[in-house]
Amino acid sequence: MEGEQLNGIQLNEFLIGYLKKRGFNSAAKGLEEDLHHNKGSDNNVSSFTSIDYHNDPELTKLIRSFSQSEDDPTRYRECYSKLRSWAYNSLDLYKHELLRVMYPVFIHCYMDLVGKGHTQEARVFFNSFRKDHEMIHLRDLQKLEGVLAPSHLEEMEFARSLRKSKVNIKICQYSYDLLLQYLHRTESTLMLGIINEHINFQVYSGQPTSASDDIEAVTIVGSFQDTANHINQKEIQWGLLEDSLEDRLEKTGGLLSDSEKGQGESKDGDADDSKKRSTEIGKQGSSIKKLKKDKAGNATAKVARLETSTVPPAPRVKSELALPVMSTDVEQSILEDLRNRVQLSSVAMPSVSFYTFVNSHNGLNCASISHDGSLVSGGFSDSSIKIWDMAKIGQAGALQGENDTNDPNVGPTGRRSYTLLLGHSGPVYSANFSPPGDFVLSSSADTTIRLWSTKLNSNLVCYKGHNYPVWDVQFSPFGHYFASCSHDRTARIWTMDQIQPLRIMAGHLSDVDCVQWHPNCNYIATGSSDKTVRLWDVQTGECVRIFIGHRSMVLSLAMSPDGRYMASGDEDGTIMMWDLSTARCITPLMGHNSCVWSLSYSGEGSLLASGSADCTVKLWDVTSSTKLTKAEEKNGNSNRLRSLRTFPTKSTPVQALRFSRRNLLFAAGAISKPAS
């Protein structure tokens, strides 16, 4: 009798330990309370000992399955393979929802095997099923591939964050019932334990959503999400600067009417020579006139004004940085552009000027366009930077890239039609013009940033601070200050007159791939391979917002002119529009089918342009996307951003986009040979 009691106690302890280990804490607590209550009985024996577990086949089978799942590493592969086969053979209506479960189960099976010391079995399991997830999660799998020992689970930040986090998965009621029925019918206690411990299901009624509509169907929660929620409570000043040029323009009369623009442009054509205006501005003016004749007119301008007037004005804030003094010539030039800006809207599309690089032989890594479109730069794999002046090229066709012995860029006088800048010792990954266009910043795989003068055509400063390749560098909206980001997982704030960084922003878990300034210069945004976007306070260097929602590395960023919203584009072709004050995604934008390399808001903020590796430029209606109806709020419909127009190129991935101050859209890319 005493032996039976001992076995019963061991059984209870085993069940409680197993339940706690698998995350069934409430069940374990209930069992402990029952056992504690039953200790007061005369026999002082748990109610479990009254069961003849030696002769109960169901209980024996259950205990055997528990022990096998604990000790036999092959159970992971066997159970996962059965779950995978069941999900792939489900009805098409529910299959895409059930398949959402497979990736988190896969990575936690692998990490469980590694954690228990079954390294060889873990490698076999990983290699057997990794192809199922490579299309969406390739970069994560490459990181997990390096987890080969139990100690790696604690040492590697990526693995540790996965172990401590849960995954939120949206799933309809019927799909959820199907999954539970399968797990209970097959007695897959191992899979049930992993799913219970690492997945939160958000079950909704009705039919399942389509496979691509809901971008938030799978999200990560846990300690990192808690940290993000805490950070996102911080107050930020997202408004525009006091006494900005736009404010001055409004005080002195505001934007010109269409008739005044036409008169002003004809008068300006006679006076531009004295101000050394580039010929591209003249072309821009004619393009704007054509746009107004073809599409706009007075009625269109009224519609645009009505749309923009419904948005409340942005608050005014003070700058935390000592901003440089703007010269009178530059200020007058900007004010002139603002006066002649065309009001764009869903019924008034911009003209697009596309600069195509030819003969680049896949050597073009980046492209940049000055604010007025008069200068175009390219950064190449051979460590060179080339700058073309559109006024000198005139109506000549495309932009040549490489230097061959028979270089078509070399004219009859033996001079090239571009300026060649040499100094880097590695591929150039970013080039960015200062607002007036008198300087260019470049960043390279050689870990340095270089400042070049477009007037002297020479290198002025070499900035050293990053330890690995620098992926992006961006001038602030007022010049003088600039921000960079690198493979070393940091972003840095610099000033032109100091060779050491002023601030270092650290916090991303992987490469920081892109950086963008807020219009008021008090913040910078960074996009990373860790699938997040962060907003940093320039003065303190603190992270004040974390934006979570992308499923792949973030490659491009853009800030709305009023500083209220931010757009981010990723490797999968998804664009997300964020509200900076709440850190919430206003709307996901689905349309591109490849990397989104560049984003740009129009001058008044009503349109968003996106350039992608799928060889298209797309225009999106931002104004309609920020207006939530009560029905949309109730239904949770988030895909509201309307695609207005798609401009396809013949075979040119779009690497750079920029709206000029007059709202002409410039784009650039290198033509590529179509796959044979």
PDB file of C-alpha atoms in Angstrom, residues 269-425:
ATOM      1  CA  GLY A 269      11.681  83.226 -67.133  1.00  0.00           C
ATOM      2  CA  ASP A 270      13.061  86.687 -67.960  1.00  0.00           C
ATOM      3  CA  ALA A 271      14.671  87.236 -64.577  1.00  0.00           C
ATOM      4  CA  ASP A 272      16.125  83.789 -63.825  1.00  0.00           C
ATOM      5  CA  ASP A 273      19.469  84.440 -65.528  1.00  0.00           C
ATOM      6  CA  SER A 274      20.511  86.892 -62.851  1.00  0.00           C
ATOM      7  CA  LYS A 275      19.771  84.321 -60.146  1.00  0.00           C
ATOM      8  CA  LYS A 276      21.586  81.450 -61.913  1.00  0.00           C
ATOM      9  CA  ARG A 277      18.502  79.239 -61.962  1.00  0.00           C
ATOM     10  CA  SER A 278      19.112  75.883 -63.597  1.00  0.00           C
ATOM     11  CA  THR A 279      17.454  74.979 -66.859  1.00  0.00           C
ATOM     12  CA  GLU A 280      15.727  72.114 -65.113  1.00  0.00           C
ATOM     13  CA  ILE A 281      13.600  74.546 -63.152  1.00  0.00           C
ATOM     14  CA  GLY A 282      12.495  75.997 -66.457  1.00  0.00           C
ATOM     15  CA  LYS A 283      11.616  72.533 -67.645  1.00  0.00           C
ATOM     16  CA  GLN A 284       9.837  71.943 -64.378  1.00  0.00           C
ATOM     17  CA  GLY A 285       7.766  75.102 -64.879  1.00  0.00           C
ATOM     18  CA  SER A 286       6.730  74.014 -68.365  1.00  0.00           C
ATOM     19  CA  SER A 287       5.863  70.560 -67.092  1.00  0.00           C
ATOM     20  CA  ILE A 288       3.699  72.118 -64.407  1.00  0.00           C
ATOM     21  CA  LYS A 289       1.950  74.288 -66.989  1.00  0.00           C
ATOM     22  CA  LYS A 290       1.242  71.257 -69.113  1.00  0.00           C
ATOM     23  CA  LEU A 291      -0.049  69.399 -66.079  1.00  0.00           C
ATOM     24  CA  LYS A 292      -2.434  72.214 -65.259  1.00  0.00           C
ATOM     25  CA  LYS A 293      -3.687  72.456 -68.850  1.00  0.00           C
ATOM     26  CA  ASP A 294      -4.234  68.733 -69.192  1.00  0.00           C
ATOM     27  CA  LYS A 295      -5.634  67.848 -65.789  1.00  0.00           C
ATOM     28  CA  ALA A 296      -5.986  70.593 -63.304  1.00  0.00           C
ATOM     29  CA  GLY A 297      -7.207  74.094 -63.994  1.00  0.00           C
ATOM     30  CA  ASN A 298      -9.070  76.178 -61.472  1.00  0.00           C
ATOM     31  CA  ALA A 299     -11.559  73.435 -60.518  1.00  0.00           C
ATOM     32  CA  THR A 300      -8.786  70.957 -59.710  1.00  0.00           C
ATOM     33  CA  ALA A 301      -6.960  73.467 -57.563  1.00  0.00           C
ATOM     34  CA  LYS A 302     -10.161  74.090 -55.605  1.00  0.00           C
ATOM     35  CA  VAL A 303     -10.605  70.360 -54.983  1.00  0.00           C
ATOM     36  CA  ALA A 304      -7.018  70.087 -53.785  1.00  0.00           C
ATOM     37  CA  ARG A 305      -7.448  73.049 -51.444  1.00  0.00           C
ATOM     38  CA  LEU A 306     -10.660  71.564 -50.042  1.00  0.00           C
ATOM     39  CA  GLU A 307      -8.917  68.240 -49.335  1.00  0.00           C
ATOM     40  CA  THR A 308      -5.941  69.817 -47.625  1.00  0.00           C
ATOM     41  CA  SER A 309      -8.082  72.299 -45.671  1.00  0.00           C
ATOM     42  CA  THR A 310      -9.892  69.454 -43.877  1.00  0.00           C
ATOM     43  CA  VAL A 311      -6.643  68.473 -42.139  1.00  0.00           C
ATOM     44  CA  PRO A 312      -6.000  70.500 -38.977  1.00  0.00           C
ATOM     45  CA  PRO A 313      -2.772  72.514 -39.069  1.00  0.00           C
ATOM     46  CA  ALA A 314       0.286  70.990 -37.462  1.00  0.00           C
ATOM     47  CA  PRO A 315       1.371  72.469 -34.117  1.00  0.00           C
ATOM     48  CA  ARG A 316       4.489  74.608 -33.998  1.00  0.00           C
ATOM     49  CA  VAL A 317       7.510  73.573 -31.931  1.00  0.00           C
ATOM     50  CA  LYS A 318      10.946  74.953 -31.172  1.00  0.00           C
ATOM     51  CA  SER A 319      14.093  73.355 -32.549  1.00  0.00           C
ATOM     52  CA  GLU A 320      16.335  71.491 -30.125  1.00  0.00           C
ATOM     53  CA  LEU A 321      19.288  71.961 -32.490  1.00  0.00           C
ATOM     54  CA  ALA A 322      21.143  75.160 -33.311  1.00  0.00           C
ATOM     55  CA  LEU A 323      20.114  75.388 -36.944  1.00  0.00           C
ATOM     56  CA  PRO A 324      22.350  77.077 -39.534  1.00  0.00           C
ATOM     57  CA  VAL A 325      21.446  80.502 -40.879  1.00  0.00           C
ATOM     58  CA  MET A 326      19.996  80.274 -44.373  1.00  0.00           C
ATOM     59  CA  SER A 327      21.460  82.619 -46.964  1.00  0.00           C
ATOM     60  CA  THR A 328      19.170  85.178 -48.562  1.00  0.00           C
ATOM     61  CA  ASP A 329      19.583  83.706 -52.055  1.00  0.00           C
ATOM     62  CA  VAL A 330      18.651  80.212 -50.909  1.00  0.00           C
ATOM     63  CA  GLU A 331      15.695  81.505 -48.900  1.00  0.00           C
ATOM     64  CA  GLN A 332      14.357  83.497 -51.847  1.00  0.00           C
ATOM     65  CA  SER A 333      14.782  80.511 -54.136  1.00  0.00           C
ATOM     66  CA  ILE A 334      12.802  78.261 -51.773  1.00  0.00           C
ATOM     67  CA  LEU A 335      10.056  80.863 -51.313  1.00  0.00           C
ATOM     68  CA  GLU A 336       9.742  81.235 -55.074  1.00  0.00           C
ATOM     69  CA  ASP A 337       9.356  77.462 -55.451  1.00  0.00           C
ATOM     70  CA  LEU A 338       6.734  77.362 -52.690  1.00  0.00           C
ATOM     71  CA  ARG A 339       4.746  80.158 -54.302  1.00  0.00           C
ATOM     72  CA  ASN A 340       4.664  78.274 -57.580  1.00  0.00           C
ATOM     73  CA  ARG A 341       3.921  74.870 -56.079  1.00  0.00           C
ATOM     74  CA  VAL A 342       1.129  72.956 -57.789  1.00  0.00           C
ATOM     75  CA  GLN A 343      -1.500  71.623 -55.381  1.00  0.00           C
ATOM     76  CA  LEU A 344      -1.704  67.877 -55.994  1.00  0.00           C
ATOM     77  CA  SER A 345      -4.604  65.608 -55.075  1.00  0.00           C
ATOM     78  CA  SER A 346      -6.351  62.424 -56.157  1.00  0.00           C
ATOM     79  CA  VAL A 347      -7.575  64.289 -59.254  1.00  0.00           C
ATOM     80  CA  ALA A 348      -4.385  66.252 -59.944  1.00  0.00           C
ATOM     81  CA  MET A 349      -1.492  63.929 -60.660  1.00  0.00           C
ATOM     82  CA  PRO A 350       2.111  65.154 -60.817  1.00  0.00           C
ATOM     83  CA  SER A 351       4.377  65.053 -63.834  1.00  0.00           C
ATOM     84  CA  VAL A 352       7.157  62.491 -63.487  1.00  0.00           C
ATOM     85  CA  SER A 353      10.706  62.952 -64.762  1.00  0.00           C
ATOM     86  CA  PHE A 354      12.646  59.670 -64.813  1.00  0.00           C
ATOM     87  CA  TYR A 355      16.441  59.540 -65.090  1.00  0.00           C
ATOM     88  CA  THR A 356      17.709  56.212 -66.429  1.00  0.00           C
ATOM     89  CA  PHE A 357      21.291  54.998 -65.961  1.00  0.00           C
ATOM     90  CA  VAL A 358      22.495  52.875 -68.880  1.00  0.00           C
ATOM     91  CA  ASN A 359      25.688  50.860 -69.288  1.00  0.00           C
ATOM     92  CA  SER A 360      26.013  50.593 -65.516  1.00  0.00           C
ATOM     93  CA  HIS A 361      26.710  46.833 -65.773  1.00  0.00           C
ATOM     94  CA  ASN A 362      24.917  46.183 -62.458  1.00  0.00           C
ATOM     95  CA  GLY A 363      27.386  48.494 -60.745  1.00  0.00           C
ATOM     96  CA  LEU A 364      24.905  51.148 -59.549  1.00  0.00           C
ATOM     97  CA  ASN A 365      24.222  50.747 -55.810  1.00  0.00           C
ATOM     98  CA  CYS A 366      22.386  54.005 -55.127  1.00  0.00           C
ATOM     99  CA  ALA A 367      21.092  57.155 -56.774  1.00  0.00           C
ATOM    100  CA  SER A 368      20.141  60.580 -55.480  1.00  0.00           C
ATOM    101  CA  ILE A 369      18.446  63.659 -56.934  1.00  0.00           C
ATOM    102  CA  SER A 370      18.883  67.227 -55.723  1.00  0.00           C
ATOM    103  CA  HIS A 371      15.863  69.140 -54.411  1.00  0.00           C
ATOM    104  CA  ASP A 372      15.325  70.994 -57.701  1.00  0.00           C
ATOM    105  CA  GLY A 373      16.185  68.033 -59.922  1.00  0.00           C
ATOM    106  CA  SER A 374      19.148  69.819 -61.497  1.00  0.00           C
ATOM    107  CA  LEU A 375      21.772  67.351 -60.193  1.00  0.00           C
ATOM    108  CA  VAL A 376      21.748  63.545 -60.198  1.00  0.00           C
ATOM    109  CA  SER A 377      24.330  61.373 -58.483  1.00  0.00           C
ATOM    110  CA  GLY A 378      25.114  57.677 -58.576  1.00  0.00           C
ATOM    111  CA  GLY A 379      27.171  55.533 -56.192  1.00  0.00           C
ATOM    112  CA  PHE A 380      28.897  52.542 -57.751  1.00  0.00           C
ATOM    113  CA  SER A 381      30.415  49.225 -56.724  1.00  0.00           C
ATOM    114  CA  ASP A 382      33.847  50.342 -57.985  1.00  0.00           C
ATOM    115  CA  SER A 383      33.893  52.910 -55.103  1.00  0.00           C
ATOM    116  CA  SER A 384      33.234  55.871 -57.418  1.00  0.00           C
ATOM    117  CA  ILE A 385      30.583  58.585 -57.293  1.00  0.00           C
ATOM    118  CA  LYS A 386      29.373  60.306 -60.443  1.00  0.00           C
ATOM    119  CA  ILE A 387      27.359  63.516 -60.632  1.00  0.00           C
ATOM    120  CA  TRP A 388      25.460  64.725 -63.681  1.00  0.00           C
ATOM    121  CA  ASP A 389      24.375  68.347 -64.147  1.00  0.00           C
ATOM    122  CA  MET A 390      21.093  68.339 -66.071  1.00  0.00           C
ATOM    123  CA  ALA A 391      21.733  71.869 -67.349  1.00  0.00           C
ATOM    124  CA  LYS A 392      24.849  70.622 -69.161  1.00  0.00           C
ATOM    125  CA  ILE A 393      23.249  67.447 -70.464  1.00  0.00           C
ATOM    126  CA  GLY A 394      20.231  69.340 -71.797  1.00  0.00           C
ATOM    127  CA  GLN A 395      17.980  67.057 -73.786  1.00  0.00           C
ATOM    128  CA  ALA A 396      20.566  64.261 -74.128  1.00  0.00           C
ATOM    129  CA  GLY A 397      19.001  60.903 -73.454  1.00  0.00           C
ATOM    130  CA  ALA A 398      20.070  58.727 -70.585  1.00  0.00           C
ATOM    131  CA  LEU A 399      22.823  58.755 -67.982  1.00  0.00           C
ATOM    132  CA  GLN A 400      25.894  56.652 -68.709  1.00  0.00           C
ATOM    133  CA  GLY A 401      27.438  54.695 -65.885  1.00  0.00           C
ATOM    134  CA  GLU A 402      30.740  52.913 -66.392  1.00  0.00           C
ATOM    135  CA  ASN A 403      33.996  54.199 -67.850  1.00  0.00           C
ATOM    136  CA  ASP A 404      34.878  52.194 -70.938  1.00  0.00           C
ATOM    137  CA  THR A 405      37.656  52.975 -73.392  1.00  0.00           C
ATOM    138  CA  ASN A 406      34.921  53.942 -75.843  1.00  0.00           C
ATOM    139  CA  ASP A 407      32.996  55.933 -73.255  1.00  0.00           C
ATOM    140  CA  PRO A 408      29.999  57.572 -74.958  1.00  0.00           C
ATOM    141  CA  ASN A 409      30.040  60.181 -72.185  1.00  0.00           C
ATOM    142  CA  VAL A 410      33.289  61.610 -73.477  1.00  0.00           C
ATOM    143  CA  GLY A 411      32.385  64.382 -75.901  1.00  0.00           C
ATOM    144  CA  PRO A 412      34.274  65.825 -78.844  1.00  0.00           C
ATOM    145  CA  THR A 413      36.362  67.945 -76.498  1.00  0.00           C
ATOM    146  CA  GLY A 414      37.485  64.872 -74.583  1.00  0.00           C
ATOM    147  CA  ARG A 415      35.586  65.934 -71.441  1.00  0.00           C
ATOM    148  CA  ARG A 416      33.071  63.738 -69.650  1.00  0.00           C
ATOM    149  CA  SER A 417      29.480  64.854 -69.242  1.00  0.00           C
ATOM    150  CA  TYR A 418      29.623  63.937 -65.537  1.00  0.00           C
ATOM    151  CA  THR A 419      31.868  64.711 -62.568  1.00  0.00           C
ATOM    152  CA  LEU A 420      33.826  61.734 -61.223  1.00  0.00           C
ATOM    153  CA  LEU A 421      34.517  61.691 -57.472  1.00  0.00           C
ATOM    154  CA  LEU A 422      37.092  59.196 -56.182  1.00  0.00           C
ATOM    155  CA  GLY A 423      38.082  58.623 -52.561  1.00  0.00           C
ATOM    156  CA  HIS A 424      36.236  55.641 -51.105  1.00  0.00           C
ATOM    157  CA  SER A 425      37.953  52.262 -50.973  1.00  0.00           C
TER     158      SER A 425
END
